[in-house]
mmCIF file of C-alpha atoms in Angstrom:
data_model
loop_
_atom_site.group_PDB
_atom_site.id
_atom_site.type_symbol
_atom_site.label_atom_id
_atom_site.label_comp_id
_atom_site.label_asym_id
_atom_site.label_seq_id
_atom_site.Cartn_x
_atom_site.Cartn_y
_atom_site.Cartn_z
ATOM 1 C CA UNK S 1 139.915 86.396 85.449
ATOM 2 C CA UNK S 2 140.421 86.921 81.993
ATOM 3 C CA UNK S 3 138.307 84.233 80.358
ATOM 4 C CA UNK S 4 134.320 83.691 80.864
ATOM 5 C CA UNK S 5 132.662 80.273 80.983
ATOM 6 C CA UNK S 6 129.427 79.980 79.247
ATOM 7 C CA UNK S 7 126.776 77.393 78.277
ATOM 8 C CA UNK S 8 125.190 78.052 74.705
ATOM 9 C CA UNK S 9 121.835 76.518 73.260
ATOM 10 C CA UNK S 10 123.699 73.973 70.504
ATOM 11 C CA UNK S 11 120.607 72.215 69.508
ATOM 12 C CA UNK S 12 116.978 72.345 69.894
ATOM 13 C CA UNK S 13 115.490 69.194 72.458
ATOM 14 C CA UNK S 14 113.201 67.132 71.444
ATOM 15 C CA UNK S 15 111.527 66.020 74.634
ATOM 16 C CA UNK S 16 113.499 66.442 77.576
ATOM 17 C CA UNK S 17 117.069 68.185 77.168
ATOM 18 C CA UNK S 18 119.972 66.438 76.824
ATOM 19 C CA UNK S 19 123.485 66.701 76.674
ATOM 20 C CA UNK S 20 124.539 67.260 73.340
ATOM 21 C CA UNK S 21 121.971 70.351 73.486
ATOM 22 C CA UNK S 22 123.821 72.115 75.154
ATOM 23 C CA UNK S 23 127.749 73.924 74.826
ATOM 24 C CA UNK S 24 129.772 74.930 77.398
ATOM 25 C CA UNK S 25 132.961 76.946 76.351
ATOM 26 C CA UNK S 26 135.418 79.202 77.127
ATOM 27 C CA UNK S 27 135.748 83.335 75.504
ATOM 28 C CA UNK S 28 137.104 86.328 76.574
ATOM 29 C CA UNK S 29 135.889 88.425 79.251
ATOM 30 C CA UNK S 30 133.613 91.047 77.662
ATOM 31 C CA UNK S 31 134.245 94.908 77.889
ATOM 32 C CA UNK S 32 131.785 97.630 78.708
ATOM 33 C CA UNK S 33 130.921 100.324 76.588
ATOM 34 C CA UNK S 34 129.415 103.667 77.719
ATOM 35 C CA UNK S 35 126.480 103.279 79.903
ATOM 36 C CA UNK S 36 127.438 99.297 80.583
ATOM 37 C CA UNK S 37 128.691 97.482 83.484
ATOM 38 C CA UNK S 38 130.859 94.161 83.915
ATOM 39 C CA UNK S 39 128.927 91.885 86.245
ATOM 40 C CA UNK S 40 130.422 88.609 87.853
ATOM 41 C CA UNK S 41 127.212 86.855 87.994
ATOM 42 C CA UNK S 42 126.936 85.416 91.515
ATOM 43 C CA UNK S 43 123.368 83.620 91.620
ATOM 44 C CA UNK S 44 121.457 82.312 88.372
ATOM 45 C CA UNK S 45 117.498 81.441 88.194
ATOM 46 C CA UNK S 46 116.316 78.428 86.559
ATOM 47 C CA UNK S 47 112.531 78.448 85.469
ATOM 48 C CA UNK S 48 110.777 76.526 83.702
ATOM 49 C CA UNK S 49 109.522 79.134 80.745
ATOM 50 C CA UNK S 50 113.387 78.754 79.635
ATOM 51 C CA UNK S 51 112.059 75.446 77.825
ATOM 52 C CA UNK S 52 109.882 76.960 75.726
ATOM 53 C CA UNK S 53 112.361 79.247 74.604
ATOM 54 C CA UNK S 54 114.596 75.951 73.451
ATOM 55 C CA UNK S 55 111.961 75.597 71.355
ATOM 56 C CA UNK S 56 111.135 77.412 67.643
ATOM 57 C CA UNK S 57 107.713 77.142 68.511
ATOM 58 C CA UNK S 58 105.643 80.230 68.825
ATOM 59 C CA UNK S 59 105.265 81.935 72.275
ATOM 60 C CA UNK S 60 105.416 84.821 73.994
ATOM 61 C CA UNK S 61 108.855 85.328 73.769
ATOM 62 C CA UNK S 62 110.904 84.649 71.025
ATOM 63 C CA UNK S 63 113.332 81.805 70.732
ATOM 64 C CA UNK S 64 117.159 81.157 72.158
ATOM 65 C CA UNK S 65 118.935 81.805 69.258
ATOM 66 C CA UNK S 66 121.283 78.301 68.039
ATOM 67 C CA UNK S 67 124.979 79.449 69.202
ATOM 68 C CA UNK S 68 123.616 81.809 71.864
ATOM 69 C CA UNK S 69 124.173 82.136 75.422
ATOM 70 C CA UNK S 70 120.895 80.520 77.414
ATOM 71 C CA UNK S 71 118.843 83.318 79.332
ATOM 72 C CA UNK S 72 117.949 83.513 82.369
ATOM 73 C CA UNK S 73 118.157 86.194 85.803
ATOM 74 C CA UNK S 74 120.876 86.839 87.513
ATOM 75 C CA UNK S 75 122.551 88.210 90.952
ATOM 76 C CA UNK S 76 125.767 89.778 90.247
ATOM 77 C CA UNK S 77 128.181 91.408 91.227
ATOM 78 C CA UNK S 78 129.876 94.525 89.366
ATOM 79 C CA UNK S 79 133.035 94.332 88.935
ATOM 80 C CA UNK S 80 133.500 97.213 86.020
ATOM 81 C CA UNK S 81 131.355 100.044 85.604
ATOM 82 C CA UNK S 82 131.170 102.913 82.623
ATOM 83 C CA UNK S 83 127.958 103.635 84.397
ATOM 84 C CA UNK S 84 127.630 106.534 86.662
ATOM 85 C CA UNK S 85 124.628 104.899 88.312
ATOM 86 C CA UNK S 86 126.664 101.775 89.490
ATOM 87 C CA UNK S 87 129.945 101.373 91.027
ATOM 88 C CA UNK S 88 132.632 97.884 91.528
ATOM 89 C CA UNK S 89 131.104 95.804 94.566
ATOM 90 C CA UNK S 90 127.787 96.959 93.940
ATOM 91 C CA UNK S 91 124.889 93.846 93.723
ATOM 92 C CA UNK S 92 122.972 94.031 91.503
ATOM 93 C CA UNK S 93 119.725 92.054 89.594
ATOM 94 C CA UNK S 94 120.091 91.400 85.891
ATOM 95 C CA UNK S 95 119.343 88.879 83.030
ATOM 96 C CA UNK S 96 123.714 87.987 82.533
ATOM 97 C CA UNK S 97 122.371 84.144 81.281
ATOM 98 C CA UNK S 98 124.348 81.225 81.942
ATOM 99 C CA UNK S 99 127.664 82.575 81.920
ATOM 100 C CA UNK S 100 130.088 83.073 84.935
ATOM 101 C CA UNK S 101 130.316 87.087 83.700
ATOM 102 C CA UNK S 102 128.248 89.491 81.545
ATOM 103 C CA UNK S 103 127.830 93.043 79.940
ATOM 104 C CA UNK S 104 124.329 94.535 80.789
ATOM 105 C CA UNK S 105 122.792 98.029 80.366
ATOM 106 C CA UNK S 106 122.671 99.615 83.638
ATOM 107 C CA UNK S 107 119.677 100.787 82.771
ATOM 108 C CA UNK S 108 118.394 97.491 82.836
ATOM 109 C CA UNK S 109 119.976 96.874 86.273
ATOM 110 C CA UNK S 110 118.151 96.852 89.779
ATOM 111 C CA UNK S 111 120.321 97.621 92.794
ATOM 112 C CA UNK S 112 119.785 94.367 95.473
ATOM 113 C CA UNK S 113 119.720 95.115 99.134
ATOM 114 C CA UNK S 114 121.045 92.601 100.920
ATOM 115 C CA UNK S 115 119.760 93.975 104.679
ATOM 116 C CA UNK S 116 116.118 92.772 103.502
ATOM 117 C CA UNK S 117 116.808 89.129 102.609
ATOM 118 C CA UNK S 118 119.934 87.329 101.358
ATOM 119 C CA UNK S 119 120.311 88.910 97.918
ATOM 120 C CA UNK S 120 119.428 85.376 95.943
ATOM 121 C CA UNK S 121 116.031 85.926 97.308
ATOM 122 C CA UNK S 122 115.992 88.712 94.548
ATOM 123 C CA UNK S 123 115.340 85.878 92.002
ATOM 124 C CA UNK S 124 112.476 84.060 94.214
ATOM 125 C CA UNK S 125 110.243 85.580 96.514
ATOM 126 C CA UNK S 126 110.846 88.797 95.482
ATOM 127 C CA UNK S 127 112.311 88.871 92.262
ATOM 128 C CA UNK S 128 110.066 87.172 89.183
ATOM 129 C CA UNK S 129 108.244 84.182 90.482
ATOM 130 C CA UNK S 130 106.905 86.279 93.323
ATOM 131 C CA UNK S 131 105.219 89.040 91.296
ATOM 132 C CA UNK S 132 104.304 86.335 89.450
ATOM 133 C CA UNK S 133 102.182 85.041 92.505
ATOM 134 C CA UNK S 134 100.981 88.564 93.333
ATOM 135 C CA UNK S 135 100.400 90.220 90.297
ATOM 136 C CA UNK S 136 98.502 87.087 88.589
ATOM 137 C CA UNK S 137 96.208 86.167 92.280
ATOM 138 C CA UNK S 138 95.589 89.725 92.664
ATOM 139 C CA UNK S 139 94.547 90.644 89.622
ATOM 140 C CA UNK S 140 93.078 87.825 88.177
ATOM 141 C CA UNK S 141 92.212 85.551 90.974
ATOM 142 C CA UNK S 142 91.334 88.136 93.018
ATOM 143 C CA UNK S 143 90.474 85.945 96.780
ATOM 144 C CA UNK S 144 87.675 87.353 98.828
ATOM 145 C CA UNK S 145 87.829 86.124 102.889
ATOM 146 C CA UNK S 146 86.043 82.990 103.195
ATOM 147 C CA UNK S 147 86.961 81.937 99.931
ATOM 148 C CA UNK S 148 88.948 79.066 98.592
ATOM 149 C CA UNK S 149 92.070 79.497 96.608
ATOM 150 C CA UNK S 150 94.240 76.372 95.247
ATOM 151 C CA UNK S 151 97.602 76.097 94.087
ATOM 152 C CA UNK S 152 99.459 73.689 92.136
ATOM 153 C CA UNK S 153 103.014 73.080 92.429
ATOM 154 C CA UNK S 154 102.497 74.223 95.779
ATOM 155 C CA UNK S 155 105.516 74.321 97.319
ATOM 156 C CA UNK S 156 107.449 76.453 94.332
ATOM 157 C CA UNK S 157 108.411 79.797 93.798
ATOM 158 C CA UNK S 158 105.318 81.100 92.698
ATOM 159 C CA UNK S 159 102.776 78.696 94.197
ATOM 160 C CA UNK S 160 104.080 78.833 97.992
ATOM 161 C CA UNK S 161 103.357 82.370 97.638
ATOM 162 C CA UNK S 162 99.786 82.301 96.154
ATOM 163 C CA UNK S 163 98.360 80.425 98.732
ATOM 164 C CA UNK S 164 100.171 82.458 101.489
ATOM 165 C CA UNK S 165 99.246 85.723 100.029
ATOM 166 C CA UNK S 166 95.452 83.939 99.798
ATOM 167 C CA UNK S 167 95.663 83.284 103.866
ATOM 168 C CA UNK S 168 96.558 86.942 104.247
ATOM 169 C CA UNK S 169 93.759 88.184 101.942
ATOM 170 C CA UNK S 170 91.511 86.093 104.158
ATOM 171 C CA UNK S 171 90.892 82.996 101.819
ATOM 172 C CA UNK S 172 91.206 78.969 102.525
ATOM 173 C CA UNK S 173 94.732 78.093 101.211
ATOM 174 C CA UNK S 174 94.705 74.586 98.783
ATOM 175 C CA UNK S 175 98.232 73.258 98.039
ATOM 176 C CA UNK S 176 98.841 70.597 95.859
ATOM 177 C CA UNK S 177 102.406 68.947 95.591
ATOM 178 C CA UNK S 178 104.391 66.075 94.721
ATOM 179 C CA UNK S 179 105.438 64.142 97.715
ATOM 180 C CA UNK S 180 105.225 63.738 101.886
ATOM 181 C CA UNK S 181 108.261 65.720 102.176
ATOM 182 C CA UNK S 182 106.536 68.607 99.802
ATOM 183 C CA UNK S 183 103.257 68.385 101.596
ATOM 184 C CA UNK S 184 104.793 68.207 104.880
ATOM 185 C CA UNK S 185 106.666 71.991 103.805
ATOM 186 C CA UNK S 186 102.904 73.145 102.636
ATOM 187 C CA UNK S 187 100.991 72.461 106.283
ATOM 188 C CA UNK S 188 104.749 74.184 107.829
ATOM 189 C CA UNK S 189 103.684 76.975 105.682
ATOM 190 C CA UNK S 190 100.102 77.370 107.027
ATOM 191 C CA UNK S 191 98.168 75.777 104.537
ATOM 192 C CA UNK S 192 94.303 74.887 104.948
ATOM 193 C CA UNK S 193 94.716 71.696 103.060
ATOM 194 C CA UNK S 194 98.343 69.898 101.966
ATOM 195 C CA UNK S 195 97.433 67.133 99.195
ATOM 196 C CA UNK S 196 100.362 64.821 97.061
ATOM 197 C CA UNK S 197 99.015 64.755 93.702
ATOM 198 C CA UNK S 198 101.143 61.421 93.348
ATOM 199 C CA UNK S 199 98.819 59.816 95.524
ATOM 200 C CA UNK S 200 96.515 58.051 92.471
ATOM 201 C CA UNK S 201 93.584 59.480 94.260
ATOM 202 C CA UNK S 202 93.997 63.239 94.012
ATOM 203 C CA UNK S 203 89.903 63.418 92.689
ATOM 204 C CA UNK S 204 88.614 61.913 95.400
ATOM 205 C CA UNK S 205 91.103 63.580 97.901
ATOM 206 C CA UNK S 206 89.892 67.329 96.847
ATOM 207 C CA UNK S 207 86.624 65.800 96.949
ATOM 208 C CA UNK S 208 86.372 65.149 100.361
ATOM 209 C CA UNK S 209 89.000 67.664 101.699
ATOM 210 C CA UNK S 210 87.303 70.831 100.276
ATOM 211 C CA UNK S 211 83.410 70.089 99.849
ATOM 212 C CA UNK S 212 82.685 73.643 99.615
ATOM 213 C CA UNK S 213 84.309 74.051 95.929
ATOM 214 C CA UNK S 214 87.498 76.356 94.490
ATOM 215 C CA UNK S 215 86.799 79.794 94.102
ATOM 216 C CA UNK S 216 90.123 80.612 92.864
ATOM 217 C CA UNK S 217 93.141 77.703 91.237
ATOM 218 C CA UNK S 218 96.009 79.278 90.319
ATOM 219 C CA UNK S 219 97.563 77.043 87.365
ATOM 220 C CA UNK S 220 100.910 76.294 87.201
ATOM 221 C CA UNK S 221 101.302 72.698 86.350
ATOM 222 C CA UNK S 222 98.067 71.436 84.014
ATOM 223 C CA UNK S 223 97.762 67.651 82.980
ATOM 224 C CA UNK S 224 96.363 65.298 85.385
ATOM 225 C CA UNK S 225 96.404 67.641 88.284
ATOM 226 C CA UNK S 226 94.174 70.062 86.117
ATOM 227 C CA UNK S 227 91.868 67.401 85.680
ATOM 228 C CA UNK S 228 91.143 66.703 89.040
ATOM 229 C CA UNK S 229 90.418 70.478 89.855
ATOM 230 C CA UNK S 230 88.051 71.004 87.494
ATOM 231 C CA UNK S 231 84.792 69.273 88.880
ATOM 232 C CA UNK S 232 85.852 71.270 91.951
ATOM 233 C CA UNK S 233 85.434 75.122 90.814
ATOM 234 C CA UNK S 234 82.628 76.555 92.039
ATOM 235 C CA UNK S 235 80.370 79.366 90.068
ATOM 236 C CA UNK S 236 82.067 81.479 88.570
ATOM 237 C CA UNK S 237 85.748 80.364 89.963
ATOM 238 C CA UNK S 238 89.139 82.135 88.561
ATOM 239 C CA UNK S 239 91.410 80.806 86.858
ATOM 240 C CA UNK S 240 95.129 82.785 86.792
ATOM 241 C CA UNK S 241 96.966 80.352 84.135
ATOM 242 C CA UNK S 242 100.669 80.862 85.040
ATOM 243 C CA UNK S 243 102.292 77.994 83.729
ATOM 244 C CA UNK S 244 101.500 74.515 81.827
ATOM 245 C CA UNK S 245 105.014 72.469 83.170
ATOM 246 C CA UNK S 246 103.522 68.945 82.864
ATOM 247 C CA UNK S 247 103.442 69.515 79.017
ATOM 248 C CA UNK S 248 106.790 71.394 78.314
ATOM 249 C CA UNK S 249 108.465 68.234 77.230
ATOM 250 C CA UNK S 250 105.942 66.566 75.228
ATOM 251 C CA UNK S 251 106.217 66.214 71.535
ATOM 252 C CA UNK S 252 102.271 64.808 70.417
ATOM 253 C CA UNK S 253 99.202 65.582 72.028
ATOM 254 C CA UNK S 254 98.603 63.143 75.026
ATOM 255 C CA UNK S 255 96.714 59.831 74.294
ATOM 256 C CA UNK S 256 93.377 59.112 75.043
ATOM 257 C CA UNK S 257 89.738 60.714 73.777
ATOM 258 C CA UNK S 258 89.745 64.819 73.608
ATOM 259 C CA UNK S 259 88.194 66.516 76.563
ATOM 260 C CA UNK S 260 88.462 69.729 74.948
ATOM 261 C CA UNK S 261 84.327 69.768 74.905
ATOM 262 C CA UNK S 262 84.161 69.418 78.593
ATOM 263 C CA UNK S 263 86.469 71.458 79.272
ATOM 264 C CA UNK S 264 84.597 74.465 77.360
ATOM 265 C CA UNK S 265 81.440 72.604 78.931
ATOM 266 C CA UNK S 266 82.370 73.450 82.212
ATOM 267 C CA UNK S 267 83.698 77.203 81.378
ATOM 268 C CA UNK S 268 80.788 77.706 80.064
ATOM 269 C CA UNK S 269 78.242 76.358 82.677
ATOM 270 C CA UNK S 270 80.136 77.550 85.626
ATOM 271 C CA UNK S 271 80.900 80.853 83.908
ATOM 272 C CA UNK S 272 84.605 80.606 84.409
ATOM 273 C CA UNK S 273 86.951 83.087 84.377
ATOM 274 C CA UNK S 274 90.316 81.275 82.641
ATOM 275 C CA UNK S 275 93.070 84.072 82.110
ATOM 276 C CA UNK S 276 96.159 83.100 80.978
ATOM 277 C CA UNK S 277 99.041 85.659 81.502
ATOM 278 C CA UNK S 278 102.579 86.965 81.503
ATOM 279 C CA UNK S 279 104.142 88.710 84.651
ATOM 280 C CA UNK S 280 105.655 92.080 82.267
ATOM 281 C CA UNK S 281 102.093 93.023 81.462
ATOM 282 C CA UNK S 282 101.288 93.594 85.304
ATOM 283 C CA UNK S 283 105.017 95.452 85.744
ATOM 284 C CA UNK S 284 103.971 99.131 85.503
ATOM 285 C CA UNK S 285 100.714 98.715 87.715
ATOM 286 C CA UNK S 286 101.990 96.408 90.341
ATOM 287 C CA UNK S 287 105.836 95.769 90.875
ATOM 288 C CA UNK S 288 106.334 99.046 93.555
ATOM 289 C CA UNK S 289 103.647 97.770 95.553
ATOM 290 C CA UNK S 290 104.690 94.063 95.156
ATOM 291 C CA UNK S 291 108.486 95.089 96.326
ATOM 292 C CA UNK S 292 106.754 96.953 99.377
ATOM 293 C CA UNK S 293 104.375 94.282 100.276
ATOM 294 C CA UNK S 294 106.217 91.388 99.862
ATOM 295 C CA UNK S 295 109.420 93.170 101.869
ATOM 296 C CA UNK S 296 107.159 93.732 104.830
ATOM 297 C CA UNK S 297 105.187 90.678 105.120
ATOM 298 C CA UNK S 298 108.842 88.858 104.908
ATOM 299 C CA UNK S 299 110.208 91.166 107.740
ATOM 300 C CA UNK S 300 106.743 90.440 109.581
ATOM 301 C CA UNK S 301 106.653 86.539 108.836
ATOM 302 C CA UNK S 302 103.819 86.418 106.750
ATOM 303 C CA UNK S 303 105.857 85.255 104.257
ATOM 304 C CA UNK S 304 108.307 82.184 104.334
ATOM 305 C CA UNK S 305 110.442 80.670 101.418
ATOM 306 C CA UNK S 306 111.874 77.868 100.648
ATOM 307 C CA UNK S 307 115.589 77.940 97.944
ATOM 308 C CA UNK S 308 116.906 74.624 96.331
ATOM 309 C CA UNK S 309 120.176 76.862 95.834
ATOM 310 C CA UNK S 310 122.683 74.370 93.900
ATOM 311 C CA UNK S 311 126.802 75.052 93.110
ATOM 312 C CA UNK S 312 128.224 74.856 89.351
ATOM 313 C CA UNK S 313 127.061 76.415 86.005
ATOM 314 C CA UNK S 314 128.389 73.217 84.335
ATOM 315 C CA UNK S 315 125.603 71.484 86.018
ATOM 316 C CA UNK S 316 122.783 73.463 85.416
ATOM 317 C CA UNK S 317 122.050 71.027 82.034
ATOM 318 C CA UNK S 318 121.498 68.873 84.848
ATOM 319 C CA UNK S 319 119.399 71.123 87.946
ATOM 320 C CA UNK S 320 117.305 72.132 84.599
ATOM 321 C CA UNK S 321 115.898 68.558 83.959
ATOM 322 C CA UNK S 322 115.150 68.391 87.755
ATOM 323 C CA UNK S 323 113.421 71.131 87.709
ATOM 324 C CA UNK S 324 110.921 70.341 84.996
ATOM 325 C CA UNK S 325 110.481 67.462 86.326
ATOM 326 C CA UNK S 326 109.457 68.783 89.779
ATOM 327 C CA UNK S 327 112.651 67.166 91.846
ATOM 328 C CA UNK S 328 113.176 70.703 93.151
ATOM 329 C CA UNK S 329 112.258 71.842 96.334
ATOM 330 C CA UNK S 330 111.925 75.260 96.783
ATOM 331 C CA UNK S 331 113.011 78.129 94.010
ATOM 332 C CA UNK S 332 115.900 76.766 91.666
ATOM 333 C CA UNK S 333 118.948 78.455 91.879
ATOM 334 C CA UNK S 334 122.936 77.943 90.613
ATOM 335 C CA UNK S 335 125.183 79.303 92.452
ATOM 336 C CA UNK S 336 127.684 80.110 90.229
ATOM 337 C CA UNK S 337 130.393 82.802 91.590
ATOM 338 C CA UNK S 338 129.025 82.386 95.334
ATOM 339 C CA UNK S 339 129.167 80.301 97.830
ATOM 340 C CA UNK S 340 126.122 77.518 97.707
#
């Protein structure tokens, strides 16, 4: 191969991203300089946070510039190396983005061990989503034996791990997902309670199935799911705030009364801890323990995972909208240079 296909940000989306917001082009293969390696992308991770980076709005990560390749974690094969740390044929975790090939600084790469689990899991249960669940739950949620932990988007790569770690720590796990197939999967994973937020009756179902209330609520969604959970939070409940995917495509505030007063009132009267976080802030403290613990739990069968692997880089924009609308089932991964 002498050319590289890539997907760049052509214009900033308003609401749900559309085809015209992307540009698929072809360029000559890049050449690695000293300390760099040329990588062939095998798997590309699609994650909801990328919707925020398509916008100019201020956030924890700077926006993708117009014309730039869209970002994303990748599992890749080393094609050519100008670093003593890697050789051609090595498999690495990097951040090559939405393209077939990339050149990256070798210091920013981590070797992937295929003996632990399939290499695609470095983008999910053994990657950033798994670490997000691990660090956010243990640092902020601090589940205790006998407590109740609830999580939204519970079949996703973060939520499914949150619920399973809660069980490992002796807590009761309550999963909220969308659709009967996902609810059935939560039961397969060992969640104590599995609820469908599309039922139209989530608030009452939570009241009936979780009469003891909720001590930890791991938030990935926001919107109507959070509105249903809020009345069930116990005094001193902890809320690790990881994502708000229900809001990512909004162009204006939702219709209806201002409920911020009720939210703040609950935080005050129940002494709630609501803590937003970005997983990078916990890397130094937790990442080594995460890799050790998660690898062990997977081998022991205590943690199970599901991947939604789909073929074709050119279809990444379509897959990304499926992700934002909950039409994925498990960790969304694009098979770029690997068999799906």
